[in-house]
């Protein structure tokens, strides 16, 4: 799994993370998943673009929130050849005041050796204005069980620095005496 995104942002900016995943092992993997943790203390999720995959295995996307750690289904029985945009805002999901998406997981079932993304998945969000002057690490992991029932896993992380927006002060012009 690979994660990339914005290295630097201003508080209040939109952000995007790109995810790439593949089963580069030489065996199928059962219970294959892609799991992304969203840094809700610094940013809020807006949309998830699912990406497309080279194998026709229907999958689902689930999420957890800061108020509820029970996975809830965002979308189910997704066609891997169709790139979808899923809404992940609190309003779209009917979340409570102060509740936000903290984790997103794509669940595939069993994937063959060579399974991979054709088009990357993207997660879009907005940097909180209160996060000004900080940095955060966004983590992702992927895994599945091999034929010996051992977990094969990979992870990646991306660090983003949030700068305080510069304040503009109107300059004072000299008095000319006219």
mmCIF file of C-alpha atoms in Angstrom:
data_model
loop_
_atom_site.group_PDB
_atom_site.id
_atom_site.type_symbol
_atom_site.label_atom_id
_atom_site.label_comp_id
_atom_site.label_asym_id
_atom_site.label_seq_id
_atom_site.Cartn_x
_atom_site.Cartn_y
_atom_site.Cartn_z
ATOM 1 C CA UNK A 1 0.000 0.000 0.000
ATOM 2 C CA UNK A 2 1.162 3.502 -0.768
ATOM 3 C CA UNK A 3 -0.248 6.777 0.527
ATOM 4 C CA UNK A 4 0.644 10.236 -0.750
ATOM 5 C CA UNK A 5 -0.933 13.622 -0.217
ATOM 6 C CA UNK A 6 -0.391 17.270 0.450
ATOM 7 C CA UNK A 7 2.897 18.000 2.232
ATOM 8 C CA UNK A 8 1.891 21.482 3.320
ATOM 9 C CA UNK A 9 -1.482 23.188 3.703
ATOM 10 C CA UNK A 10 -3.033 26.255 5.230
ATOM 11 C CA UNK A 11 -5.718 25.885 7.890
ATOM 12 C CA UNK A 12 -9.102 25.758 6.123
ATOM 13 C CA UNK A 13 -7.651 24.345 2.859
ATOM 14 C CA UNK A 14 -8.982 21.300 1.030
ATOM 15 C CA UNK A 15 -6.722 18.247 1.142
ATOM 16 C CA UNK A 16 -6.388 15.010 -0.796
ATOM 17 C CA UNK A 17 -4.763 11.665 -0.062
ATOM 18 C CA UNK A 18 -4.025 9.184 -2.865
ATOM 19 C CA UNK A 19 -4.088 5.474 -2.041
ATOM 20 C CA UNK A 20 -2.603 2.668 -4.136
ATOM 21 C CA UNK A 21 -2.946 -0.993 -3.185
ATOM 22 C CA UNK A 22 -1.919 -4.345 -4.671
ATOM 23 C CA UNK A 23 -1.517 -7.986 -3.690
ATOM 24 C CA UNK A 24 2.082 -8.424 -4.802
ATOM 25 C CA UNK A 25 2.376 -11.813 -3.111
ATOM 26 C CA UNK A 26 2.288 -15.067 -5.083
ATOM 27 C CA UNK A 27 -0.812 -16.415 -3.278
ATOM 28 C CA UNK A 28 -4.451 -15.330 -2.937
ATOM 29 C CA UNK A 29 -5.297 -13.441 0.248
ATOM 30 C CA UNK A 30 -8.543 -13.982 2.160
ATOM 31 C CA UNK A 31 -10.351 -11.243 4.108
ATOM 32 C CA UNK A 32 -8.399 -8.654 2.138
ATOM 33 C CA UNK A 33 -8.886 -5.091 3.335
ATOM 34 C CA UNK A 34 -7.642 -1.519 2.928
ATOM 35 C CA UNK A 35 -7.896 0.522 6.149
ATOM 36 C CA UNK A 36 -7.333 4.287 6.368
ATOM 37 C CA UNK A 37 -7.342 6.361 9.553
ATOM 38 C CA UNK A 38 -8.455 9.954 9.133
ATOM 39 C CA UNK A 39 -6.824 12.572 11.414
ATOM 40 C CA UNK A 40 -10.052 14.108 12.761
ATOM 41 C CA UNK A 41 -8.261 16.345 15.256
ATOM 42 C CA UNK A 42 -6.762 18.199 12.266
ATOM 43 C CA UNK A 43 -9.112 17.517 9.334
ATOM 44 C CA UNK A 44 -12.593 16.348 8.396
ATOM 45 C CA UNK A 45 -13.468 13.883 5.632
ATOM 46 C CA UNK A 46 -15.600 15.056 2.720
ATOM 47 C CA UNK A 47 -15.557 12.454 -0.057
ATOM 48 C CA UNK A 48 -14.008 9.116 -0.944
ATOM 49 C CA UNK A 49 -13.261 8.225 -4.556
ATOM 50 C CA UNK A 50 -13.089 4.426 -4.563
ATOM 51 C CA UNK A 51 -10.730 3.798 -7.473
ATOM 52 C CA UNK A 52 -11.000 0.831 -9.829
ATOM 53 C CA UNK A 53 -9.510 -2.661 -9.597
ATOM 54 C CA UNK A 54 -8.275 -5.285 -12.048
ATOM 55 C CA UNK A 55 -10.356 -8.158 -10.628
ATOM 56 C CA UNK A 56 -14.136 -8.394 -10.606
ATOM 57 C CA UNK A 57 -14.659 -8.918 -6.882
ATOM 58 C CA UNK A 58 -17.539 -6.921 -5.368
ATOM 59 C CA UNK A 59 -16.485 -5.077 -2.232
ATOM 60 C CA UNK A 60 -17.887 -2.760 0.412
ATOM 61 C CA UNK A 61 -16.779 0.379 2.219
ATOM 62 C CA UNK A 62 -17.394 0.775 5.949
ATOM 63 C CA UNK A 63 -16.557 3.571 8.370
ATOM 64 C CA UNK A 64 -16.174 4.268 12.087
ATOM 65 C CA UNK A 65 -16.634 7.560 13.895
ATOM 66 C CA UNK A 66 -15.235 9.210 16.990
ATOM 67 C CA UNK A 67 -18.559 8.444 18.755
ATOM 68 C CA UNK A 68 -19.145 4.911 17.443
ATOM 69 C CA UNK A 69 -16.449 2.263 16.889
ATOM 70 C CA UNK A 70 -18.916 -0.221 15.390
ATOM 71 C CA UNK A 71 -18.316 -0.357 11.613
ATOM 72 C CA UNK A 72 -21.194 1.087 9.598
ATOM 73 C CA UNK A 73 -21.672 0.402 5.902
ATOM 74 C CA UNK A 74 -21.146 3.383 3.608
ATOM 75 C CA UNK A 75 -21.602 1.411 0.359
ATOM 76 C CA UNK A 76 -21.995 -2.301 -0.390
ATOM 77 C CA UNK A 77 -21.715 -4.648 -3.378
ATOM 78 C CA UNK A 78 -19.569 -2.162 -5.311
ATOM 79 C CA UNK A 79 -18.466 -2.978 -8.843
ATOM 80 C CA UNK A 80 -14.629 -2.842 -8.896
ATOM 81 C CA UNK A 81 -14.604 -1.562 -12.494
ATOM 82 C CA UNK A 82 -16.599 1.574 -11.548
ATOM 83 C CA UNK A 83 -14.934 4.537 -9.873
ATOM 84 C CA UNK A 84 -17.445 5.965 -7.371
ATOM 85 C CA UNK A 85 -17.536 9.094 -5.246
ATOM 86 C CA UNK A 86 -18.943 8.437 -1.762
ATOM 87 C CA UNK A 87 -20.003 11.276 0.535
ATOM 88 C CA UNK A 88 -18.395 11.094 4.002
ATOM 89 C CA UNK A 89 -19.452 14.403 5.550
ATOM 90 C CA UNK A 90 -21.334 14.368 8.867
ATOM 91 C CA UNK A 91 -24.382 15.853 7.100
ATOM 92 C CA UNK A 92 -24.390 13.196 4.337
ATOM 93 C CA UNK A 93 -24.058 10.382 6.899
ATOM 94 C CA UNK A 94 -26.540 11.834 9.390
ATOM 95 C CA UNK A 95 -23.954 12.028 12.163
ATOM 96 C CA UNK A 96 -24.483 13.773 15.505
ATOM 97 C CA UNK A 97 -23.074 17.184 16.318
ATOM 98 C CA UNK A 98 -19.312 16.806 16.857
ATOM 99 C CA UNK A 99 -19.261 13.310 15.318
ATOM 100 C CA UNK A 100 -16.817 12.716 12.444
ATOM 101 C CA UNK A 101 -15.485 9.824 10.337
ATOM 102 C CA UNK A 102 -12.246 8.549 11.881
ATOM 103 C CA UNK A 103 -11.642 5.336 9.902
ATOM 104 C CA UNK A 104 -12.550 4.032 6.464
ATOM 105 C CA UNK A 105 -12.149 0.400 5.391
ATOM 106 C CA UNK A 106 -12.569 -1.250 1.992
ATOM 107 C CA UNK A 107 -13.432 -4.957 2.456
ATOM 108 C CA UNK A 108 -12.808 -7.244 -0.543
ATOM 109 C CA UNK A 109 -13.035 -10.857 0.601
ATOM 110 C CA UNK A 110 -10.533 -13.111 -1.238
ATOM 111 C CA UNK A 111 -8.282 -11.486 -3.835
ATOM 112 C CA UNK A 112 -5.961 -13.346 -6.223
ATOM 113 C CA UNK A 113 -2.242 -12.847 -6.568
ATOM 114 C CA UNK A 114 -1.734 -9.817 -8.804
ATOM 115 C CA UNK A 115 -4.855 -8.013 -7.558
ATOM 116 C CA UNK A 116 -4.256 -4.254 -7.807
ATOM 117 C CA UNK A 117 -5.785 -0.856 -8.306
ATOM 118 C CA UNK A 118 -6.115 0.326 -11.878
ATOM 119 C CA UNK A 119 -7.174 3.868 -10.876
ATOM 120 C CA UNK A 120 -6.096 5.156 -7.445
ATOM 121 C CA UNK A 121 -8.521 5.808 -4.610
ATOM 122 C CA UNK A 122 -8.642 9.346 -3.180
ATOM 123 C CA UNK A 123 -9.842 10.686 0.123
ATOM 124 C CA UNK A 124 -10.729 14.362 0.202
ATOM 125 C CA UNK A 125 -11.115 16.470 3.304
ATOM 126 C CA UNK A 126 -10.832 19.925 4.801
ATOM 127 C CA UNK A 127 -8.159 21.046 7.238
ATOM 128 C CA UNK A 128 -9.664 22.397 10.450
ATOM 129 C CA UNK A 129 -8.986 26.091 11.060
ATOM 130 C CA UNK A 130 -8.006 25.185 14.635
ATOM 131 C CA UNK A 131 -5.162 22.966 13.338
ATOM 132 C CA UNK A 132 -3.066 25.939 12.295
ATOM 133 C CA UNK A 133 0.638 25.636 13.098
ATOM 134 C CA UNK A 134 0.690 21.850 13.567
ATOM 135 C CA UNK A 135 1.456 18.689 11.651
ATOM 136 C CA UNK A 136 -0.154 15.262 11.595
ATOM 137 C CA UNK A 137 0.565 11.763 10.354
ATOM 138 C CA UNK A 138 -2.139 9.962 8.387
ATOM 139 C CA UNK A 139 -1.823 6.148 8.427
ATOM 140 C CA UNK A 140 -3.065 3.383 6.137
ATOM 141 C CA UNK A 141 -2.713 -0.398 6.268
ATOM 142 C CA UNK A 142 -3.695 -3.300 4.048
ATOM 143 C CA UNK A 143 -3.717 -7.036 4.607
ATOM 144 C CA UNK A 144 -5.169 -10.472 4.201
ATOM 145 C CA UNK A 145 -4.777 -14.087 5.274
ATOM 146 C CA UNK A 146 -2.581 -16.371 3.169
ATOM 147 C CA UNK A 147 -3.246 -20.100 2.590
ATOM 148 C CA UNK A 148 -1.500 -20.876 5.941
ATOM 149 C CA UNK A 149 -3.907 -18.507 7.728
ATOM 150 C CA UNK A 150 -1.100 -16.018 8.477
ATOM 151 C CA UNK A 151 -1.744 -12.312 8.143
ATOM 152 C CA UNK A 152 0.206 -10.655 5.339
ATOM 153 C CA UNK A 153 0.192 -6.909 5.947
ATOM 154 C CA UNK A 154 1.673 -3.655 4.723
ATOM 155 C CA UNK A 155 1.332 -0.086 5.928
ATOM 156 C CA UNK A 156 2.267 3.443 4.988
ATOM 157 C CA UNK A 157 1.942 6.918 6.458
ATOM 158 C CA UNK A 158 2.000 10.488 5.198
ATOM 159 C CA UNK A 159 2.876 13.618 7.172
ATOM 160 C CA UNK A 160 1.205 16.944 6.429
ATOM 161 C CA UNK A 161 2.243 20.276 7.938
ATOM 162 C CA UNK A 162 -0.418 22.931 8.460
ATOM 163 C CA UNK A 163 0.708 26.534 8.312
ATOM 164 C CA UNK A 164 -1.012 29.531 9.760
ATOM 165 C CA UNK A 165 -2.411 31.757 7.018
ATOM 166 C CA UNK A 166 -0.403 34.963 6.784
ATOM 167 C CA UNK A 167 -2.240 38.038 7.946
ATOM 168 C CA UNK A 168 -2.240 41.007 5.649
ATOM 169 C CA UNK A 169 -1.759 44.402 7.187
ATOM 170 C CA UNK A 170 -2.586 47.397 5.027
ATOM 171 C CA UNK A 171 0.560 49.528 4.731
ATOM 172 C CA UNK A 172 0.549 53.113 5.979
ATOM 173 C CA UNK A 173 1.447 55.501 3.175
ATOM 174 C CA UNK A 174 3.547 58.621 3.829
ATOM 175 C CA UNK A 175 1.768 61.977 4.044
ATOM 176 C CA UNK A 176 2.836 64.257 1.214
ATOM 177 C CA UNK A 177 1.501 67.609 2.465
ATOM 178 C CA UNK A 178 -0.750 68.238 -0.497
#
